[in-house]
Short mmCIF file of C-alpha atoms in Angstrom, two decimals:
data_model
loop_
_atom_site.label_atom_id
_atom_site.label_comp_id
_atom_site.label_asym_id
_atom_site.label_seq_id
_atom_site.Cartn_x
_atom_site.Cartn_y
_atom_site.Cartn_z
CA UNK A 1 -27.53 22.01 -53.08
CA UNK A 2 -29.75 22.22 -50.26
CA UNK A 3 -28.13 25.54 -49.04
CA UNK A 4 -28.32 26.87 -52.81
CA UNK A 5 -32.06 26.13 -53.22
CA UNK A 6 -32.65 27.79 -49.68
CA UNK A 7 -30.87 31.00 -50.81
CA UNK A 8 -32.49 31.15 -54.17
CA UNK A 9 -36.12 30.91 -52.46
CA UNK A 10 -35.31 34.28 -50.75
CA UNK A 11 -34.88 35.83 -54.33
CA UNK A 12 -31.20 37.04 -53.88
CA UNK A 13 -28.74 37.75 -56.69
CA UNK A 14 -26.39 35.09 -57.76
CA UNK A 15 -23.41 36.72 -56.45
CA UNK A 16 -24.89 37.57 -53.16
CA UNK A 17 -26.13 34.14 -52.77
CA UNK A 18 -22.77 32.58 -53.45
CA UNK A 19 -21.11 34.92 -50.81
CA UNK A 20 -23.69 33.90 -48.25
CA UNK A 21 -23.32 30.36 -48.95
CA UNK A 22 -19.79 30.68 -48.31
CA UNK A 23 -20.03 32.44 -45.21
CA UNK A 24 -22.63 29.91 -43.82
CA UNK A 25 -20.56 27.09 -44.90
CA UNK A 26 -17.64 28.60 -42.82
CA UNK A 27 -19.65 29.19 -39.83
CA UNK A 28 -20.77 25.54 -39.96
CA UNK A 29 -17.02 24.18 -40.38
CA UNK A 30 -15.73 26.54 -37.52
CA UNK A 31 -18.69 25.34 -35.42
CA UNK A 32 -18.00 21.71 -36.03
CA UNK A 33 -14.47 22.34 -35.29
CA UNK A 34 -14.98 24.12 -32.00
CA UNK A 35 -17.32 21.44 -30.95
CA UNK A 36 -14.96 18.78 -31.88
CA UNK A 37 -12.23 20.38 -29.80
CA UNK A 38 -14.35 20.97 -27.04
CA UNK A 39 -15.25 17.50 -26.79
CA UNK A 40 -11.47 16.37 -26.97
CA UNK A 41 -10.54 18.99 -24.56
CA UNK A 42 -13.06 18.55 -21.72
CA UNK A 43 -10.68 16.03 -20.09
CA UNK A 44 -7.74 18.35 -20.41
CA UNK A 45 -9.79 21.24 -18.82
CA UNK A 46 -11.85 19.22 -16.20
CA UNK A 47 -9.05 16.85 -14.66
CA UNK A 48 -6.79 18.50 -12.19
CA UNK A 49 -3.51 17.28 -10.55
CA UNK A 50 -3.52 18.77 -7.19
CA UNK A 51 -0.25 19.38 -5.19
CA UNK A 52 -0.49 19.38 -1.40
CA UNK A 53 1.91 20.86 1.15
CA UNK A 54 2.86 19.24 4.45
CA UNK A 55 -0.38 20.37 6.11
CA UNK A 56 -2.53 19.09 3.39
CA UNK A 57 -3.48 22.41 1.67
CA UNK A 58 -3.66 22.69 -2.07
CA UNK A 59 -0.61 24.69 -3.08
CA UNK A 60 -1.12 24.09 -7.01
CA UNK A 61 -3.52 22.62 -9.24
CA UNK A 62 -2.43 21.76 -12.75
CA UNK A 63 -4.39 20.99 -15.87
CA UNK A 64 -3.51 20.28 -19.38
CA UNK A 65 -5.79 23.22 -20.33
CA UNK A 66 -3.32 25.70 -18.71
CA UNK A 67 -0.12 23.55 -18.96
CA UNK A 68 1.45 25.79 -16.13
CA UNK A 69 4.13 24.26 -14.25
CA UNK A 70 4.35 24.34 -10.32
CA UNK A 71 6.88 26.65 -8.87
CA UNK A 72 8.84 23.73 -7.21
CA UNK A 73 10.15 24.12 -3.69
CA UNK A 74 12.50 22.62 -1.42
CA UNK A 75 10.21 19.71 -0.57
CA UNK A 76 8.91 19.11 -4.14
CA UNK A 77 11.05 19.49 -6.95
CA UNK A 78 12.41 17.16 -9.69
CA UNK A 79 15.46 15.75 -7.55
CA UNK A 80 12.86 14.65 -5.00
CA UNK A 81 10.51 11.72 -4.81
CA UNK A 82 6.97 12.06 -6.29
CA UNK A 83 3.58 10.47 -5.62
CA UNK A 84 0.23 10.40 -7.50
CA UNK A 85 -2.85 9.06 -5.94
CA UNK A 86 -5.99 8.12 -7.96
CA UNK A 87 -9.46 7.02 -6.45
CA UNK A 88 -12.61 5.68 -7.84
CA UNK A 89 -16.15 6.35 -8.64
CA UNK A 90 -17.74 8.95 -6.41
CA UNK A 91 -14.67 9.37 -4.43
CA UNK A 92 -12.79 12.98 -4.67
CA UNK A 93 -9.54 14.31 -3.27
CA UNK A 94 -11.39 15.87 -0.22
CA UNK A 95 -12.73 12.45 1.04
CA UNK A 96 -11.24 11.97 4.66
CA UNK A 97 -9.56 8.56 3.86
CA UNK A 98 -8.07 10.24 0.67
CA UNK A 99 -6.64 13.33 2.82
CA UNK A 100 -5.20 10.51 5.35
CA UNK A 101 -3.38 8.71 2.71
CA UNK A 102 -2.11 12.10 1.63
CA UNK A 103 -1.02 12.94 5.06
CA UNK A 104 0.70 9.52 5.50
CA UNK A 105 2.57 9.83 2.10
CA UNK A 106 3.72 13.51 3.22
CA UNK A 107 4.97 12.19 6.57
CA UNK A 108 6.66 8.83 5.68
CA UNK A 109 7.59 9.54 2.05
CA UNK A 110 8.00 13.38 1.51
CA UNK A 111 8.53 14.99 -1.97
CA UNK A 112 5.67 15.97 -4.20
CA UNK A 113 2.34 14.33 -3.22
CA UNK A 114 -0.20 14.89 -5.89
CA UNK A 115 -4.00 13.77 -6.13
CA UNK A 116 -5.66 13.31 -9.54
CA UNK A 117 -9.16 15.07 -9.29
CA UNK A 118 -11.38 14.04 -12.00
CA UNK A 119 -14.35 14.73 -10.00
CA UNK A 120 -16.38 16.09 -12.80
CA UNK A 121 -16.47 12.54 -14.29
CA UNK A 122 -16.06 10.29 -11.24
CA UNK A 123 -19.29 11.96 -9.71
CA UNK A 124 -21.63 10.92 -12.44
CA UNK A 125 -24.58 8.97 -11.15
CA UNK A 126 -23.82 5.98 -13.62
CA UNK A 127 -20.81 3.67 -13.20
CA UNK A 128 -21.14 2.61 -16.62
CA UNK A 129 -21.03 6.12 -17.95
CA UNK A 130 -17.63 6.52 -16.08
CA UNK A 131 -16.46 3.41 -17.18
CA UNK A 132 -17.08 4.57 -20.90
CA UNK A 133 -14.75 7.58 -20.55
CA UNK A 134 -11.82 5.35 -18.84
CA UNK A 135 -9.61 5.34 -21.81
CA UNK A 136 -9.57 9.32 -22.21
CA UNK A 137 -9.27 9.68 -18.19
CA UNK A 138 -6.48 7.28 -18.26
CA UNK A 139 -4.66 9.00 -21.32
CA UNK A 140 -4.59 12.13 -19.11
CA UNK A 141 -2.85 10.27 -16.49
CA UNK A 142 -0.23 8.93 -18.68
CA UNK A 143 0.23 12.37 -20.15
CA UNK A 144 0.96 13.68 -16.65
CA UNK A 145 3.63 10.94 -15.84
CA UNK A 146 5.27 12.11 -19.27
CA UNK A 147 4.96 15.69 -18.32
CA UNK A 148 6.79 15.16 -14.95
CA UNK A 149 9.51 13.20 -16.66
CA UNK A 150 10.01 16.12 -19.26
CA UNK A 151 10.26 18.35 -16.15
CA UNK A 152 13.19 16.32 -15.05
CA UNK A 153 11.45 14.03 -12.49
CA UNK A 154 12.93 10.44 -12.35
CA UNK A 155 10.13 7.96 -12.87
CA UNK A 156 12.59 5.49 -10.54
CA UNK A 157 11.41 7.91 -7.86
CA UNK A 158 7.76 7.49 -8.53
CA UNK A 159 5.06 5.97 -6.63
CA UNK A 160 1.50 5.49 -7.62
CA UNK A 161 -1.65 4.49 -5.67
CA UNK A 162 -4.99 3.59 -6.91
CA UNK A 163 -8.30 2.49 -5.59
CA UNK A 164 -11.03 0.63 -7.31
CA UNK A 165 -11.54 2.23 -10.75
CA UNK A 166 -8.59 4.43 -10.17
CA UNK A 167 -6.48 1.39 -9.47
CA UNK A 168 -7.25 -0.04 -12.94
CA UNK A 169 -6.43 3.38 -14.42
CA UNK A 170 -3.10 3.57 -12.45
CA UNK A 171 -1.95 -0.02 -13.66
CA UNK A 172 -2.78 0.52 -17.19
CA UNK A 173 -1.59 4.06 -17.59
CA UNK A 174 1.66 3.25 -16.00
CA UNK A 175 2.08 0.30 -18.44
CA UNK A 176 1.52 2.88 -21.56
CA UNK A 177 3.92 5.11 -19.97
CA UNK A 178 6.65 2.35 -20.01
CA UNK A 179 7.20 -1.05 -19.03
CA UNK A 180 8.48 -0.91 -15.14
CA UNK A 181 9.65 2.65 -15.37
CA UNK A 182 7.75 3.38 -12.16
CA UNK A 183 9.45 2.42 -8.85
CA UNK A 184 6.47 1.50 -6.79
CA UNK A 185 2.74 1.02 -7.38
CA UNK A 186 0.21 0.10 -4.83
CA UNK A 187 -3.30 -0.62 -5.56
CA UNK A 188 -6.21 -1.44 -3.48
CA UNK A 189 -9.19 -3.44 -4.90
CA UNK A 190 -8.87 -3.11 -8.48
CA UNK A 191 -12.16 -3.14 -9.70
CA UNK A 192 -13.66 -6.09 -11.82
CA UNK A 193 -17.07 -4.83 -13.06
CA UNK A 194 -16.90 -4.20 -16.48
CA UNK A 195 -13.24 -4.46 -16.41
CA UNK A 196 -12.28 -7.91 -16.07
CA UNK A 197 -13.98 -8.92 -19.32
CA UNK A 198 -11.88 -6.78 -21.23
CA UNK A 199 -8.82 -9.15 -20.49
CA UNK A 200 -8.60 -12.37 -22.71
CA UNK A 201 -6.11 -13.77 -20.35
CA UNK A 202 -4.95 -12.69 -16.89
CA UNK A 203 -3.25 -8.96 -17.15
CA UNK A 204 0.25 -9.04 -16.20
CA UNK A 205 0.23 -5.87 -14.04
CA UNK A 206 3.83 -6.65 -12.89
CA UNK A 207 4.76 -4.67 -16.06
CA UNK A 208 3.41 -1.48 -14.70
CA UNK A 209 6.20 -0.98 -12.06
CA UNK A 210 9.40 -2.30 -10.74
CA UNK A 211 7.30 -3.44 -7.93
CA UNK A 212 3.48 -3.75 -7.72
CA UNK A 213 1.62 -4.49 -4.77
CA UNK A 214 -2.11 -5.61 -4.98
CA UNK A 215 -4.47 -5.80 -2.09
CA UNK A 216 -7.67 -7.61 -2.62
CA UNK A 217 -10.59 -7.67 0.07
CA UNK A 218 -13.96 -8.35 -1.76
CA UNK A 219 -15.16 -10.85 -4.14
CA UNK A 220 -17.98 -9.03 -5.19
CA UNK A 221 -16.65 -5.76 -6.66
CA UNK A 222 -12.77 -6.57 -6.82
CA UNK A 223 -11.08 -8.14 -9.74
CA UNK A 224 -11.18 -11.83 -9.98
CA UNK A 225 -7.31 -11.84 -11.08
CA UNK A 226 -5.63 -12.59 -7.84
CA UNK A 227 -1.97 -13.14 -9.02
CA UNK A 228 -1.22 -10.74 -11.51
CA UNK A 229 1.20 -8.63 -9.20
CA UNK A 230 4.57 -8.89 -7.36
CA UNK A 231 2.63 -9.38 -4.31
CA UNK A 232 -1.05 -10.13 -4.32
CA UNK A 233 -2.35 -9.59 -0.55
CA UNK A 234 -5.34 -11.77 0.19
CA UNK A 235 -6.89 -10.13 3.25
CA UNK A 236 -9.64 -11.25 5.78
CA UNK A 237 -11.80 -14.15 4.81
CA UNK A 238 -9.85 -15.38 1.85
CA UNK A 239 -9.96 -11.92 0.22
CA UNK A 240 -13.74 -12.45 -0.18
CA UNK A 241 -15.18 -10.35 2.77
CA UNK A 242 -14.21 -8.36 5.90
CA UNK A 243 -15.54 -7.83 9.28
CA UNK A 244 -15.24 -4.30 8.77
CA UNK A 245 -17.50 -4.14 5.76
CA UNK A 246 -20.13 -2.40 7.61
CA UNK A 247 -18.00 0.78 7.79
CA UNK A 248 -18.24 1.08 3.97
CA UNK A 249 -21.19 1.49 1.60
CA UNK A 250 -18.99 -0.32 -0.80
CA UNK A 251 -18.72 -3.24 1.81
CA UNK A 252 -15.82 -5.17 1.88
CA UNK A 253 -14.35 -3.56 -1.38
CA UNK A 254 -14.38 -0.06 0.28
CA UNK A 255 -12.54 -0.89 3.66
CA UNK A 256 -9.47 -1.81 1.71
CA UNK A 257 -8.20 1.78 1.59
CA UNK A 258 -8.93 1.90 5.39
CA UNK A 259 -6.71 -0.87 6.00
CA UNK A 260 -4.01 0.42 3.81
CA UNK A 261 -4.02 3.68 5.67
CA UNK A 262 -3.94 1.83 9.01
CA UNK A 263 -0.96 -0.13 7.86
CA UNK A 264 1.40 3.12 7.94
CA UNK A 265 1.30 2.52 11.81
CA UNK A 266 -0.09 -0.91 12.51
CA UNK A 267 1.39 -4.07 11.13
CA UNK A 268 -0.89 -6.53 8.89
CA UNK A 269 1.71 -9.36 9.21
CA UNK A 270 1.75 -12.28 6.51
CA UNK A 271 0.64 -15.55 7.94
CA UNK A 272 0.39 -19.25 6.48
CA UNK A 273 -2.58 -19.62 4.03
CA UNK A 274 -5.70 -20.47 6.25
CA UNK A 275 -6.86 -24.21 5.39
CA UNK A 276 -10.24 -22.65 4.04
CA UNK A 277 -8.66 -20.68 1.50
CA UNK A 278 -7.22 -21.39 -1.98
CA UNK A 279 -4.34 -19.89 -3.72
CA UNK A 280 -2.82 -20.65 -7.38
CA UNK A 281 0.43 -18.73 -6.87
CA UNK A 282 1.14 -18.72 -3.29
CA UNK A 283 4.24 -17.04 -1.94
CA UNK A 284 6.74 -19.76 -0.90
CA UNK A 285 9.08 -17.55 1.47
CA UNK A 286 9.09 -14.23 3.19
CA UNK A 287 11.13 -12.66 5.84
CA UNK A 288 10.10 -12.75 9.44
CA UNK A 289 7.65 -9.88 10.22
CA UNK A 290 6.64 -9.19 6.60
CA UNK A 291 3.69 -6.86 6.38
CA UNK A 292 1.25 -5.56 4.03
CA UNK A 293 1.47 -1.79 2.67
CA UNK A 294 3.80 1.16 1.89
CA UNK A 295 5.77 0.59 4.87
CA UNK A 296 7.33 -2.71 4.07
CA UNK A 297 10.81 -2.11 2.49
CA UNK A 298 11.67 -5.79 1.74
CA UNK A 299 9.44 -6.60 -1.31
CA UNK A 300 12.04 -7.36 -3.77
CA UNK A 301 12.09 -11.01 -4.51
CA UNK A 302 8.75 -11.64 -2.76
CA UNK A 303 6.48 -12.97 -5.33
CA UNK A 304 3.03 -14.57 -5.06
CA UNK A 305 -0.13 -14.29 -3.00
CA UNK A 306 0.29 -13.65 0.81
CA UNK A 307 -2.22 -13.88 3.32
CA UNK A 308 -3.15 -11.36 6.51
CA UNK A 309 -6.05 -11.24 8.86
CA UNK A 310 -8.09 -8.34 9.23
CA UNK A 311 -10.92 -7.41 11.95
CA UNK A 312 -13.86 -5.28 12.35
CA UNK A 313 -12.45 -2.46 14.68
CA UNK A 314 -9.82 0.09 14.12
CA UNK A 315 -6.80 -0.27 13.43
CA UNK A 316 -8.21 -3.50 11.95
CA UNK A 317 -5.10 -5.70 12.08
CA UNK A 318 -5.99 -7.35 15.60
CA UNK A 319 -9.03 -8.48 17.38
CA UNK A 320 -10.63 -5.81 19.67
CA UNK A 321 -12.59 -6.98 22.89
CA UNK A 322 -14.34 -3.80 23.05
CA UNK A 323 -15.36 -1.05 20.33
CA UNK A 324 -12.79 1.41 19.95
CA UNK A 325 -14.05 4.72 21.25
CA UNK A 326 -12.10 7.21 19.16
CA UNK A 327 -12.63 10.08 16.94
CA UNK A 328 -10.84 8.14 14.04
CA UNK A 329 -13.01 4.73 14.65
CA UNK A 330 -16.24 6.83 14.69
CA UNK A 331 -15.31 8.82 11.55
CA UNK A 332 -14.85 5.55 9.51
CA UNK A 333 -17.88 6.01 7.48
CA UNK A 334 -18.15 6.48 3.50
CA UNK A 335 -21.01 8.47 2.38
CA UNK A 336 -24.15 6.19 0.91
CA UNK A 337 -23.68 4.87 -2.61
CA UNK A 338 -26.37 4.15 -5.08
CA UNK A 339 -25.50 1.02 -6.87
CA UNK A 340 -28.84 0.69 -8.67
CA UNK A 341 -27.19 1.30 -12.24
CA UNK A 342 -24.98 -1.76 -11.80
CA UNK A 343 -28.10 -4.07 -12.68
CA UNK A 344 -26.76 -7.61 -13.07
CA UNK A 345 -23.07 -6.32 -13.88
CA UNK A 346 -21.83 -7.42 -10.28
CA UNK A 347 -23.22 -10.67 -10.82
CA UNK A 348 -21.12 -10.96 -13.97
CA UNK A 349 -17.80 -10.63 -12.34
CA UNK A 350 -18.30 -12.67 -9.04
CA UNK A 351 -15.96 -15.60 -9.30
CA UNK A 352 -17.05 -19.06 -7.99
CA UNK A 353 -13.56 -20.33 -7.12
#
């Protein structure tokens, strides 16, 4: 009716008015449709899955907008293993510790090594803005798992790694993909802020894969659920703080991924629970020399919370009398991160037990 009155005000004939009204209405509908599609498709366009070769060069970048399959080669094909790594807020695939992990997986695992690059969303200044898009981003990861399976990849050859915000997405996307379909998931510091409160009871992340290893290093930013995985590693000072915390702008939360990378070549051995720590589901038995990380192959049947010591100097698994003067140690620095938008959120998720 408003459109009809507008046309009459121009003094146009009724037939011309009707035609013009129909055209305008059509343009409005098409415009609304395009805007709706753009909103829905921005995740398909903006999220890339980058495939790396043995020298850590990107050889293919997949998005659901193009839906173009990788031309598989002898080292990356459906008969081989596959790995997807997913990091958190303000952490892209080009970060040195992400590249270290990609290199470690290429060397020690082989097969396809893929980094989920959602930088266009992860680099937003507000953590809460990223948190509000979790479901949509997580859905793209689930669809990628479905895509790989359709390509012929066996989920039983699959490995996922997640850190912080990415850890939560990995666990939830894998559960949606299928209960215990994925072979192995390792996650570092599942984020607790604005996440823990979404669970009415402790989440059962054991459903995400045949084996789920969770590594806990901080009380402030990490989840308060410390017994939801097959193995829950409580590192450093009761999983609350680390001597290496100054190496990360995320503090004890951020150094978890450094520990995990170091564990490819250095042993973080399980120890008896320190007397000053508490545990609600402590592992009762483990083989001699049992260690945290990807390289431990005896995880089957080991259930509960495990403890391991960490230290402030690389390689972090043993005390160092003198500072390590190595290029690796000097490079262990995160870029500064602004936490001002958290407000009081961090305090809401600090546990008191």
